[in-house]
Amino acid sequence: MTPLTPDEIPLMREACVLAADTLAYLGKNLRAGQSTEELDRLAYEYIMDHQAVPAPLNYKGFPKSICTSVNDCICHGVPSSEVLKEGDVINIDVTCLKDGFFGDTSRTFFIGEVSDRAKALTQCAWDSMMKGIEAIRPLGHVGDIGFAISKYAGRRGFYPVRNIGGHGIGKVFHEEPFVPSFGKKGKGEVLQPWACITVEPMINETSAPIREFDIPNSEIKYYHTSDKSLSAQFEHTVLISDEAYEILTLPSTEE
Ligand code: MF3
Ligand code: CO
Ligand code: CO
């Protein structure tokens, strides 16, 4: 992880707010009958209109501007002609590259009315992310975050994904450390003041193994639950400060 200088922090803030604003914009424009490709186009246009670039586009060969992961898709779903229908849950993951800095955020949305089980899982994914974030201390450890996430999700009877997780972020999209959704307090890499990480637990409905799929001409893989059960996820980019932490991917208040 690379601490930011005082001059760099405002630029990082801008990239993160734009990512959050993009996600809020997509949320407002989300409806049954729409394809995930239409969401991708809305995201591309919104981000380009704000003097930034959608970071996933052409990243390691990824073909689209956002990730759209529907129902049993765990992450890195590729926008397509797949049409959203009432009762779906969809994670939309937005990363903006603005003035040399990356802001990365995602959330799980409901299409119309969803099952109680989907609501409980999605609430658990949000709460697990917040528990993970609240465990951040400067000079603490990534294991503190993972411990908090897995303890919370486990108590609710859900299953955090172990081999995919958060990451350092700043002038690069993905850097050390890996931020796991499991772990032991006081273990793992040290959290450096003024560096940024993402906290992005993926929470599954069952303990079924996850399945990895190739994306043509890309190093990026996408993942599904092997038993078609649901998966939900939220992601924030967080600045570690000298006293605590600050969530950077909050939307601006102006409309
Ligand atoms: N935004 C994702 C993350 O949270 C990464 C997407 S990489 C892509 O780290 F290539 F799949 F877009
Ligand atoms: Co991320
Ligand atoms: Co992301």
XYZ file of N, CA and C and ligand atoms in Angstrom:
779
model
N 0.843 -1.189 0.000
C 0.000 0.000 0.000
C 0.873 1.232 0.000
N 0.413 2.240 -0.713
C 1.224 3.434 -0.915
C 0.524 4.630 -0.291
N 1.066 5.185 0.814
C 0.434 6.367 1.410
C 0.394 7.521 0.416
N -0.668 8.305 0.467
C -0.818 9.468 -0.408
C -0.203 10.683 0.273
N 0.287 11.604 -0.543
C 0.794 12.861 0.000
C -0.388 13.808 0.229
N -0.190 14.848 1.042
C -1.284 15.805 1.274
C -1.828 16.401 -0.024
N -0.976 16.551 -1.041
C -1.439 17.085 -2.340
C -2.289 16.084 -3.108
N -2.034 14.822 -2.874
C -2.730 13.785 -3.648
C -4.114 13.470 -3.092
N -4.297 13.671 -1.806
C -5.554 13.259 -1.170
C -6.781 13.938 -1.801
N -6.746 15.245 -2.089
C -7.927 15.854 -2.729
C -8.260 15.227 -4.082
N -7.246 14.820 -4.835
C -7.496 14.187 -6.142
C -8.140 12.818 -5.941
N -7.648 12.093 -4.945
C -8.236 10.786 -4.630
C -9.698 10.955 -4.205
N -9.954 11.986 -3.421
C -11.339 12.258 -2.999
C -12.237 12.467 -4.212
N -11.770 13.225 -5.179
C -12.596 13.513 -6.362
C -12.922 12.266 -7.153
N -11.942 11.406 -7.328
C -12.181 10.155 -8.070
C -13.220 9.304 -7.340
N -13.131 9.300 -6.024
C -14.046 8.470 -5.222
C -15.465 9.032 -5.226
N -15.595 10.355 -5.112
C -16.936 10.965 -5.142
C -17.578 10.737 -6.509
N -16.787 10.844 -7.567
C -17.353 10.611 -8.902
C -17.841 9.161 -9.037
N -17.075 8.216 -8.508
C -17.514 6.804 -8.566
C -18.837 6.653 -7.818
N -18.938 7.279 -6.647
C -20.173 7.190 -5.850
C -21.335 7.866 -6.564
N -21.077 9.023 -7.177
C -22.136 9.724 -7.918
C -22.600 8.894 -9.119
N -21.657 8.244 -9.772
C -22.015 7.397 -10.928
C -22.924 6.262 -10.463
N -22.557 5.653 -9.355
C -23.353 4.541 -8.829
C -24.762 5.012 -8.444
N -24.851 6.195 -7.840
C -26.167 6.734 -7.470
C -26.995 7.022 -8.724
N -26.344 7.554 -9.746
C -27.014 7.833 -11.018
C -27.551 6.539 -11.642
N -26.743 5.500 -11.624
C -27.194 4.216 -12.190
C -28.366 3.665 -11.379
N -28.279 3.814 -10.052
C -29.365 3.333 -9.189
C -30.692 4.000 -9.520
N -30.623 5.292 -9.813
C -31.850 6.041 -10.145
C -32.423 5.617 -11.488
N -31.568 5.099 -12.346
C -31.988 4.747 -13.709
C -32.148 3.244 -13.915
N -32.290 2.532 -12.816
C -32.352 1.066 -12.860
C -33.813 0.632 -12.892
N -34.160 -0.282 -13.815
C -35.552 -0.760 -13.859
C -35.622 -2.119 -14.545
N -36.707 -2.825 -14.252
C -36.958 -4.103 -14.925
C -37.110 -3.843 -16.417
N -36.662 -4.776 -17.227
C -36.793 -4.652 -18.674
C -35.562 -4.069 -19.338
N -34.629 -3.602 -18.500
C -33.414 -2.984 -19.015
C -32.314 -4.049 -19.114
N -31.443 -3.916 -20.092
C -30.321 -4.843 -20.177
C -29.137 -4.278 -19.386
N -28.255 -5.161 -18.972
C -27.066 -4.694 -18.245
C -26.155 -3.883 -19.168
N -26.226 -4.161 -20.475
C -25.483 -3.365 -21.450
C -25.947 -1.899 -21.477
N -27.247 -1.685 -21.270
C -27.750 -0.302 -21.216
C -27.169 0.424 -20.001
N -27.067 -0.277 -18.882
C -26.446 0.331 -17.691
C -24.997 0.682 -17.971
N -24.326 -0.214 -18.682
C -22.919 0.008 -19.026
C -22.769 1.286 -19.857
N -23.682 1.480 -20.799
C -23.608 2.668 -21.655
C -23.879 3.935 -20.836
N -24.870 3.872 -19.936
C -25.152 5.028 -19.069
C -23.922 5.379 -18.234
N -23.258 4.363 -17.707
C -22.071 4.593 -16.868
C -20.952 5.209 -17.699
N -20.733 4.662 -18.878
C -19.665 5.181 -19.758
C -19.888 6.669 -20.037
N -21.125 6.998 -20.406
C -21.411 8.391 -20.772
C -21.287 9.322 -19.561
N -21.796 8.873 -18.433
C -21.748 9.714 -17.222
C -20.295 10.003 -16.820
N -19.492 8.962 -16.817
C -18.098 9.118 -16.369
C -17.314 9.981 -17.356
N -17.498 9.722 -18.656
C -16.784 10.518 -19.671
C -17.210 11.990 -19.626
N -18.480 12.232 -19.300
C -18.978 13.608 -19.166
C -18.368 14.328 -17.966
N -17.759 13.577 -17.065
C -17.164 14.175 -15.864
C -15.638 14.117 -15.902
N -15.083 14.208 -17.078
C -13.620 14.301 -17.262
C -12.891 13.155 -16.569
N -13.444 11.945 -16.745
C -12.816 10.770 -16.155
C -12.999 9.590 -17.108
N -12.435 8.463 -16.726
C -12.462 7.265 -17.562
C -12.978 6.105 -16.710
N -13.848 5.248 -17.286
C -14.252 4.049 -16.550
C -13.085 3.052 -16.520
N -12.548 2.810 -15.326
C -11.297 2.057 -15.217
C -11.379 0.609 -15.710
N -12.527 -0.079 -15.573
C -12.540 -1.471 -16.043
C -12.357 -1.613 -17.549
N -12.758 -0.593 -18.337
C -12.757 -0.718 -19.797
C -11.333 -0.969 -20.302
N -11.137 -2.140 -20.895
C -9.836 -2.601 -21.424
C -8.816 -2.936 -20.326
N -9.234 -2.925 -19.067
C -8.323 -3.318 -17.975
C -8.111 -4.836 -18.042
N -6.872 -5.232 -18.321
C -6.556 -6.657 -18.496
C -7.511 -7.332 -19.478
N -7.937 -6.556 -20.457
C -8.807 -7.101 -21.499
C -10.285 -7.118 -21.156
N -10.671 -6.544 -20.002
C -12.102 -6.507 -19.647
C -12.818 -5.635 -20.679
N -13.968 -6.121 -21.212
C -14.551 -5.427 -22.378
C -15.513 -4.282 -22.067
N -15.880 -4.065 -20.798
C -16.943 -3.107 -20.500
C -16.500 -2.090 -19.452
N -17.392 -1.119 -19.170
C -17.041 0.000 -18.289
C -17.357 -0.240 -16.819
N -18.281 -1.159 -16.553
C -18.662 -1.496 -15.168
C -18.783 -3.023 -15.075
N -18.921 -3.522 -13.853
C -19.273 -4.929 -13.660
C -20.722 -4.984 -13.185
N -21.486 -5.915 -13.749
C -22.891 -6.090 -13.367
C -23.077 -7.561 -13.006
N -23.275 -7.829 -11.733
C -23.306 -9.219 -11.252
C -24.698 -9.512 -10.706
N -25.447 -10.304 -11.446
C -26.873 -10.537 -11.181
C -27.070 -11.875 -10.447
N -27.842 -11.848 -9.355
C -28.290 -13.040 -8.616
C -27.133 -13.940 -8.169
N -26.912 -15.066 -8.854
C -25.871 -16.010 -8.427
C -24.488 -15.618 -8.928
N -24.381 -14.519 -9.670
C -23.054 -14.033 -10.081
C -22.431 -13.330 -8.880
N -21.225 -13.739 -8.527
C -20.562 -13.219 -7.324
C -19.863 -11.889 -7.620
N -19.141 -11.824 -8.726
C -18.474 -10.570 -9.099
C -17.953 -10.644 -10.526
N -17.609 -9.461 -11.061
C -17.016 -9.295 -12.399
C -17.955 -9.726 -13.521
N -19.269 -9.690 -13.249
C -20.212 -9.970 -14.325
C -20.027 -8.958 -15.445
N -20.079 -9.438 -16.676
C -19.851 -8.584 -17.850
C -21.199 -8.111 -18.385
N -21.415 -6.789 -18.479
C -22.674 -6.292 -19.040
C -22.950 -6.915 -20.406
N -24.211 -7.254 -20.626
C -24.591 -8.010 -21.827
C -26.034 -7.676 -22.186
N -26.584 -8.479 -23.065
C -27.994 -8.281 -23.450
C -28.947 -8.864 -22.409
N -28.402 -9.449 -21.330
C -29.245 -9.992 -20.248
C -30.189 -8.899 -19.719
N -31.474 -9.220 -19.692
C -32.478 -8.231 -19.284
C -32.855 -8.436 -17.811
N -32.895 -7.339 -17.059
C -33.236 -7.410 -15.636
C -34.735 -7.618 -15.472
N -35.080 -8.429 -14.466
C -36.499 -8.699 -14.224
C -36.816 -8.524 -12.747
N -38.084 -8.270 -12.485
C -38.588 -8.135 -11.113
C -38.049 -9.283 -10.246
N -37.554 -8.938 -9.058
C -37.057 -9.964 -8.139
C -35.563 -10.220 -8.235
N -34.888 -9.640 -9.249
C -33.431 -9.811 -9.368
C -32.705 -8.960 -8.321
N -31.542 -9.431 -7.925
C -30.603 -8.568 -7.199
C -29.383 -8.390 -8.109
N -28.910 -7.153 -8.176
C -27.769 -6.863 -9.058
C -26.740 -6.021 -8.325
N -25.508 -6.505 -8.328
C -24.404 -5.662 -7.862
C -23.848 -4.912 -9.057
N -23.756 -3.595 -8.906
C -23.102 -2.758 -9.920
C -21.820 -2.221 -9.295
N -20.706 -2.458 -9.980
C -19.393 -2.063 -9.462
C -18.789 -1.030 -10.412
N -18.536 0.158 -9.878
C -18.047 1.302 -10.664
C -16.640 1.670 -10.195
N -15.722 1.811 -11.120
C -14.407 2.360 -10.784
C -14.088 3.465 -11.771
N -13.799 4.670 -11.234
C -13.446 5.822 -12.062
C -11.960 6.103 -11.936
N -11.349 6.413 -13.060
C -9.978 6.929 -13.074
C -10.076 8.407 -13.426
N -9.743 9.259 -12.439
C -9.843 10.707 -12.654
C -8.550 11.361 -12.210
N -7.940 12.130 -13.093
C -6.689 12.845 -12.788
C -5.644 11.936 -12.138
N -5.602 10.694 -12.606
C -4.544 9.786 -12.155
C -4.854 8.970 -10.919
N -6.095 9.076 -10.397
C -6.456 8.340 -9.180
C -7.715 7.502 -9.409
N -7.775 6.367 -8.722
C -8.876 5.419 -8.872
C -9.813 5.473 -7.666
N -11.119 5.557 -7.931
C -12.147 5.425 -6.884
C -13.026 4.243 -7.249
N -13.283 3.366 -6.301
C -13.896 2.049 -6.567
C -15.027 1.809 -5.566
N -16.241 1.587 -6.058
C -17.377 1.370 -5.148
C -18.433 0.512 -5.828
N -19.134 -0.261 -5.032
C -20.222 -1.064 -5.598
C -21.346 -1.187 -4.596
N -22.535 -1.502 -5.123
C -23.626 -1.840 -4.221
C -24.573 -2.810 -4.896
N -25.343 -3.477 -4.076
C -26.342 -4.419 -4.568
C -27.692 -3.724 -4.554
N -28.360 -3.737 -5.696
C -29.682 -3.113 -5.864
C -30.736 -4.203 -6.051
N -31.969 -3.839 -5.723
C -33.109 -4.726 -5.948
C -33.867 -4.258 -7.192
N -34.326 -5.207 -7.987
C -35.233 -4.879 -9.092
C -36.641 -5.188 -8.589
N -37.395 -4.131 -8.293
C -38.738 -4.305 -7.746
C -38.688 -5.013 -6.399
N -39.671 -5.838 -6.161
C -39.776 -6.548 -4.885
C -38.958 -7.851 -4.974
N -38.096 -8.080 -3.983
C -37.278 -9.305 -3.982
C -37.664 -10.167 -2.783
N -37.167 -11.394 -2.759
C -37.509 -12.335 -1.684
C -36.949 -11.849 -0.340
N -37.565 -12.319 0.739
C -37.055 -11.988 2.077
C -35.617 -12.468 2.245
N -35.327 -13.614 1.654
C -33.980 -14.182 1.731
C -32.963 -13.260 1.039
N -33.346 -12.746 -0.120
C -32.468 -11.818 -0.853
C -32.258 -10.540 -0.043
N -33.328 -10.076 0.600
C -33.209 -8.865 1.434
C -32.262 -9.115 2.606
N -32.415 -10.270 3.254
C -31.568 -10.576 4.418
C -30.103 -10.702 4.008
N -29.862 -11.365 2.891
C -28.483 -11.543 2.418
C -27.860 -10.189 2.071
N -28.619 -9.354 1.388
C -28.102 -8.051 0.957
C -27.832 -7.163 2.171
N -28.746 -7.172 3.132
C -28.520 -6.416 4.371
C -27.253 -6.911 5.072
N -27.086 -8.225 5.084
C -25.894 -8.809 5.723
C -24.624 -8.361 5.008
N -24.667 -8.300 3.673
C -23.469 -7.881 2.918
C -23.114 -6.426 3.269
N -24.138 -5.569 3.355
C -23.887 -4.164 3.735
C -23.312 -4.084 5.152
N -23.981 -4.756 6.072
C -23.530 -4.679 7.467
C -22.133 -5.272 7.635
N -21.844 -6.343 6.895
C -20.511 -6.967 6.976
C -19.445 -5.986 6.498
N -19.740 -5.294 5.387
C -18.782 -4.288 4.900
C -18.563 -3.223 5.965
N -19.650 -2.731 6.572
C -19.500 -1.674 7.578
C -18.730 -2.178 8.802
N -18.990 -3.410 9.227
C -18.220 -3.981 10.349
C -16.737 -4.043 9.992
N -16.445 -4.440 8.747
C -15.048 -4.496 8.299
C -14.405 -3.118 8.328
N -15.136 -2.122 7.815
C -14.596 -0.756 7.780
C -14.365 -0.243 9.206
N -15.321 -0.515 10.083
C -15.202 -0.015 11.468
C -14.038 -0.662 12.220
N -13.510 -1.761 11.697
C -12.359 -2.417 12.351
C -11.024 -1.799 11.922
N -11.078 -0.839 10.972
C -9.835 -0.237 10.469
C -9.236 0.702 11.513
N -7.952 0.496 11.797
C -7.171 1.390 12.659
C -5.838 1.624 11.972
N -5.312 2.857 12.015
C -3.966 3.040 11.492
C -3.003 2.145 12.272
N -2.159 1.471 11.549
C -1.196 0.497 12.100
C -1.892 -0.760 12.651
N -3.180 -0.891 12.367
C -3.855 -2.170 12.571
C -3.507 -3.109 11.422
N -4.258 -4.196 11.307
C -3.915 -5.248 10.338
C -5.115 -5.583 9.453
N -4.808 -6.094 8.252
C -5.924 -6.500 7.379
C -6.740 -7.624 8.019
N -6.091 -8.424 8.855
C -6.823 -9.505 9.535
C -7.926 -8.992 10.448
N -7.772 -7.784 10.969
C -8.823 -7.193 11.822
C -10.115 -7.025 11.011
N -9.933 -6.603 9.748
C -11.081 -6.368 8.860
C -11.751 -7.697 8.528
N -10.935 -8.654 8.103
C -11.478 -9.965 7.722
C -12.172 -10.657 8.881
N -11.589 -10.531 10.044
C -12.193 -11.138 11.237
C -13.581 -10.559 11.491
N -13.680 -9.236 11.419
C -14.960 -8.566 11.691
C -16.018 -8.977 10.663
N -15.620 -9.068 9.399
C -16.565 -9.453 8.337
C -17.060 -10.888 8.569
N -16.145 -11.825 8.762
C -16.563 -13.230 8.818
C -17.340 -13.521 10.099
N -16.973 -12.824 11.172
C -17.724 -13.021 12.415
C -19.173 -12.577 12.219
N -19.341 -11.400 11.623
C -20.689 -10.858 11.445
C -21.522 -11.736 10.506
N -20.953 -12.059 9.326
C -21.716 -12.829 8.328
C -22.029 -14.239 8.861
N -21.056 -14.829 9.529
C -21.237 -16.187 10.062
C -22.368 -16.252 11.073
N -22.450 -15.245 11.918
C -23.526 -15.208 12.921
C -24.899 -15.133 12.287
N -24.957 -14.582 11.092
C -26.244 -14.493 10.398
C -26.495 -15.681 9.480
N -25.569 -16.630 9.495
C -25.779 -17.856 8.722
C -25.418 -17.727 7.259
N -24.583 -16.735 6.930
C -24.153 -16.570 5.540
C -22.644 -16.782 5.433
N -22.143 -16.809 4.180
C -20.787 -17.284 3.898
C -19.970 -16.273 3.104
N -19.002 -15.615 3.731
C -18.141 -14.709 2.965
C -17.247 -15.494 1.999
N -17.041 -14.937 0.828
C -16.138 -15.534 -0.167
C -14.701 -15.297 0.296
N -13.883 -16.339 0.250
C -12.547 -16.240 0.846
C -11.457 -15.802 -0.128
N -11.548 -16.263 -1.385
C -10.384 -16.017 -2.253
C -10.490 -14.777 -3.134
N -11.548 -13.997 -2.987
C -11.637 -12.712 -3.685
C -11.951 -11.674 -2.607
N -11.414 -10.452 -2.751
C -11.672 -9.469 -1.703
C -11.178 -8.096 -2.081
N -10.896 -7.306 -1.056
C -10.491 -5.924 -1.281
C -9.005 -5.817 -1.597
N -8.568 -4.559 -1.752
C -7.224 -4.308 -2.264
C -6.779 -2.895 -1.934
N -5.482 -2.701 -1.950
C -4.967 -1.341 -1.936
C -5.363 -0.647 -3.223
N -5.486 0.692 -3.168
C -5.935 1.472 -4.342
C -5.416 2.890 -4.190
N -5.275 3.593 -5.299
C -4.795 4.977 -5.251
C -4.395 5.375 -6.659
N -3.073 5.431 -6.899
C -2.602 5.697 -8.260
C -2.626 4.439 -9.100
N -2.835 3.293 -8.473
C -3.065 2.055 -9.220
C -4.407 1.469 -8.790
N -5.013 0.707 -9.704
C -6.346 0.156 -9.488
C -6.299 -0.895 -8.373
N -5.394 -1.843 -8.538
C -5.293 -2.938 -7.561
C -3.856 -3.040 -7.104
N -3.614 -2.883 -5.822
C -2.269 -3.119 -5.294
C -2.372 -3.830 -3.951
N -1.231 -4.187 -3.403
C -1.178 -4.796 -2.091
C -1.757 -3.807 -1.078
N -2.341 -4.274 0.016
C -2.520 -5.679 0.371
C -3.840 -6.238 -0.144
N -3.958 -7.554 -0.149
C -5.249 -8.213 -0.297
C -6.018 -7.981 1.000
N -7.263 -7.560 0.884
C -8.096 -7.296 2.075
C -9.145 -8.411 2.155
N -8.903 -9.394 2.998
C -9.733 -10.605 3.007
C -11.030 -10.418 3.783
N -11.955 -11.314 3.514
C -13.221 -11.347 4.261
C -13.199 -12.425 5.332
N -12.006 -12.818 5.732
C -11.814 -13.750 6.850
C -10.448 -13.408 7.426
N -10.153 -13.897 8.619
C -8.816 -13.645 9.152
C -8.809 -13.606 10.660
N -7.613 -13.309 11.152
C -7.431 -13.249 12.604
C -7.033 -11.832 12.989
N -7.575 -11.382 14.115
C -7.203 -10.064 14.644
C -5.697 -9.988 14.838
N -5.118 -8.864 14.460
C -3.679 -8.647 14.681
C -2.788 -9.348 13.676
N -3.387 -10.025 12.677
C -2.579 -10.746 11.670
C -2.699 -10.074 10.310
N -1.705 -10.355 9.488
C -1.719 -9.847 8.118
C -1.065 -8.487 8.023
N -1.108 -7.946 6.821
C -0.364 -6.710 6.553
C -0.863 -5.544 7.399
N 0.060 -4.616 7.642
C -0.227 -3.448 8.481
C -0.898 -2.362 7.634
N -1.885 -1.689 8.235
C -2.632 -0.618 7.558
C -1.905 0.713 7.777
N -1.365 1.249 6.706
C -0.534 2.455 6.807
C -1.389 3.715 6.752
N -1.151 4.661 7.669
C -1.870 5.938 7.597
C -1.682 6.598 6.232
N -2.763 7.170 5.730
C -2.837 7.927 4.481
C -2.732 7.064 3.225
N -2.850 5.735 3.413
C -3.050 4.862 2.255
C -4.549 4.579 2.135
N -4.967 4.109 0.958
C -6.369 3.739 0.734
C -6.485 2.258 0.427
N -7.565 1.684 0.913
C -7.908 0.295 0.595
C -9.394 0.246 0.243
N -9.796 -0.855 -0.379
C -11.223 -1.105 -0.525
C -11.620 -2.196 0.458
N -12.850 -2.096 0.935
C -13.463 -3.167 1.724
C -14.674 -3.594 0.911
N -14.705 -4.852 0.477
C -15.713 -5.277 -0.496
C -16.096 -6.741 -0.335
N -16.663 -7.074 0.822
C -17.005 -8.482 1.034
C -18.105 -8.956 0.086
N -17.897 -10.151 -0.450
C -18.938 -10.863 -1.206
C -19.504 -11.906 -0.259
N -20.818 -11.877 -0.077
C -21.449 -12.764 0.904
C -22.406 -13.705 0.165
N -22.208 -14.998 0.374
C -23.034 -16.005 -0.305
C -24.077 -16.581 0.638
N -25.152 -17.036 -0.016
C -26.275 -17.607 0.721
C -25.936 -18.995 1.266
N -25.097 -19.739 0.566
C -24.744 -21.105 0.986
C -23.224 -21.272 0.955
N -22.776 -22.426 1.453
C -21.338 -22.714 1.470
C -20.889 -23.433 0.199
N -21.749 -23.518 -0.803
C -21.375 -24.196 -2.060
C -20.112 -23.568 -2.636
N -19.260 -24.371 -3.261
C -18.050 -23.808 -3.865
C -18.384 -22.760 -4.925
N -17.415 -21.915 -5.200
C -17.643 -20.919 -6.239
C -17.037 -21.437 -7.541
N -17.617 -21.021 -8.659
C -17.125 -21.457 -9.978
C -16.561 -20.274 -10.721
N -15.384 -20.504 -11.322
C -14.687 -19.451 -12.067
C -14.937 -19.635 -13.566
N -15.164 -18.524 -14.256
C -15.408 -18.573 -15.707
C -14.477 -17.592 -16.406
N -14.034 -17.974 -17.603
C -13.182 -17.091 -18.405
C -14.004 -16.030 -19.121
N -13.405 -14.853 -19.290
C -13.945 -13.811 -20.164
C -13.060 -13.835 -21.416
N -13.650 -13.992 -22.604
C -12.822 -14.098 -23.814
C -11.820 -12.945 -23.932
N -10.590 -13.279 -24.255
C -9.517 -12.295 -24.474
C -9.210 -11.428 -23.255
N -9.517 -11.910 -22.059
C -9.254 -11.136 -20.843
C -8.599 -12.014 -19.785
N -7.760 -11.389 -18.976
C -7.193 -12.103 -17.817
C -8.178 -12.146 -16.659
N -9.216 -11.290 -16.725
C -10.194 -11.214 -15.635
C -11.129 -12.420 -15.720
N -11.476 -12.968 -14.590
C -12.446 -14.076 -14.519
C -13.722 -13.547 -13.883
N -14.835 -14.201 -14.174
C -16.032 -13.899 -13.394
C -16.431 -15.150 -12.631
N -17.245 -14.975 -11.608
C -17.507 -16.045 -10.645
C -18.998 -16.167 -10.384
N -19.434 -17.417 -10.262
C -20.818 -17.703 -9.872
C -20.799 -18.681 -8.702
N -21.892 -18.714 -7.943
C -22.057 -19.800 -6.976
C -22.343 -21.074 -7.770
N -21.830 -22.212 -7.307
C -21.988 -23.447 -8.094
C -23.382 -24.030 -7.951
N -24.132 -23.593 -6.926
C -25.481 -24.152 -6.723
C -26.571 -23.142 -7.088
N -26.159 -22.047 -7.768
C -27.112 -21.019 -8.231
C -27.734 -20.219 -7.079
N -27.203 -20.368 -5.863
C -27.705 -19.563 -4.750
C -27.204 -18.125 -4.916
N -27.814 -17.222 -4.154
C -27.541 -15.794 -4.330
C -26.215 -15.378 -3.705
N -25.685 -14.286 -4.223
C -24.501 -13.649 -3.659
C -24.743 -12.140 -3.673
N -24.289 -11.443 -2.634
C -24.466 -9.983 -2.573
C -23.155 -9.343 -2.140
N -22.972 -8.091 -2.524
C -21.707 -7.407 -2.234
C -21.912 -5.899 -2.169
N -21.132 -5.256 -1.315
C -20.991 -3.794 -1.308
C -19.502 -3.485 -1.247
N -19.126 -2.308 -1.731
C -17.716 -1.909 -1.716
C -17.593 -0.415 -1.467
N -16.692 -0.064 -0.566
C -16.278 1.328 -0.412
C -14.754 1.410 -0.529
N -14.289 2.566 -1.014
C -12.871 2.910 -0.919
C -12.702 3.750 0.347
N -11.719 3.385 1.154
C -11.549 3.973 2.481
C -10.126 4.508 2.630
N -10.031 5.733 3.141
C -8.735 6.334 3.466
C -8.413 6.028 4.927
N -7.238 5.462 5.153
C -6.789 5.241 6.530
C -6.148 6.558 6.980
N -6.604 7.111 8.073
C -6.033 8.387 8.524
C -5.059 8.111 9.666
N -4.571 9.167 10.306
C -3.637 8.927 11.421
C -4.390 8.582 12.705
N -5.710 8.827 12.707
C -6.480 8.521 13.923
C -7.495 7.410 13.715
N -8.043 7.317 12.490
C -9.101 6.334 12.252
C -9.163 6.025 10.760
N -10.310 6.309 10.141
C -10.481 6.053 8.717
C -11.554 7.004 8.214
N -11.628 7.120 6.893
C -12.678 7.928 6.281
C -13.151 7.225 5.016
N -14.459 7.043 4.894
C -15.034 6.473 3.675
C -15.035 7.559 2.605
N -14.382 7.296 1.473
C -14.268 8.319 0.423
C -15.350 8.199 -0.642
N -15.930 7.010 -0.806
C -16.883 6.809 -1.906
C -18.300 7.103 -1.459
N -18.494 8.341 -0.983
C -19.836 8.829 -0.647
C -20.227 9.833 -1.721
N -21.512 9.816 -2.154
C -21.914 10.728 -3.215
C -21.869 12.184 -2.773
N -21.685 13.080 -3.741
C -21.764 14.501 -3.428
C -23.226 14.817 -3.118
N -23.458 15.881 -2.374
C -24.836 16.164 -1.941
C -25.621 16.909 -3.022
N -24.892 17.606 -3.906
C -25.592 18.348 -4.962
C -26.259 17.366 -5.932
N -27.377 17.766 -6.479
C -28.109 16.896 -7.417
C -27.539 17.066 -8.814
N -14.084 -3.023 -9.450
C -13.615 -4.363 -9.226
C -13.011 -4.385 -7.844
O -13.718 -4.061 -6.943
C -12.626 -4.793 -10.229
C -13.168 -4.959 -11.570
S -11.895 -5.377 -12.612
C -12.711 -5.660 -14.008
O -11.875 -4.573 -7.610
F -11.819 -5.788 -14.905
F -13.448 -6.768 -13.835
F -13.490 -4.679 -14.239
Co -12.308 -3.085 -5.667
Co -15.006 -2.488 -7.457
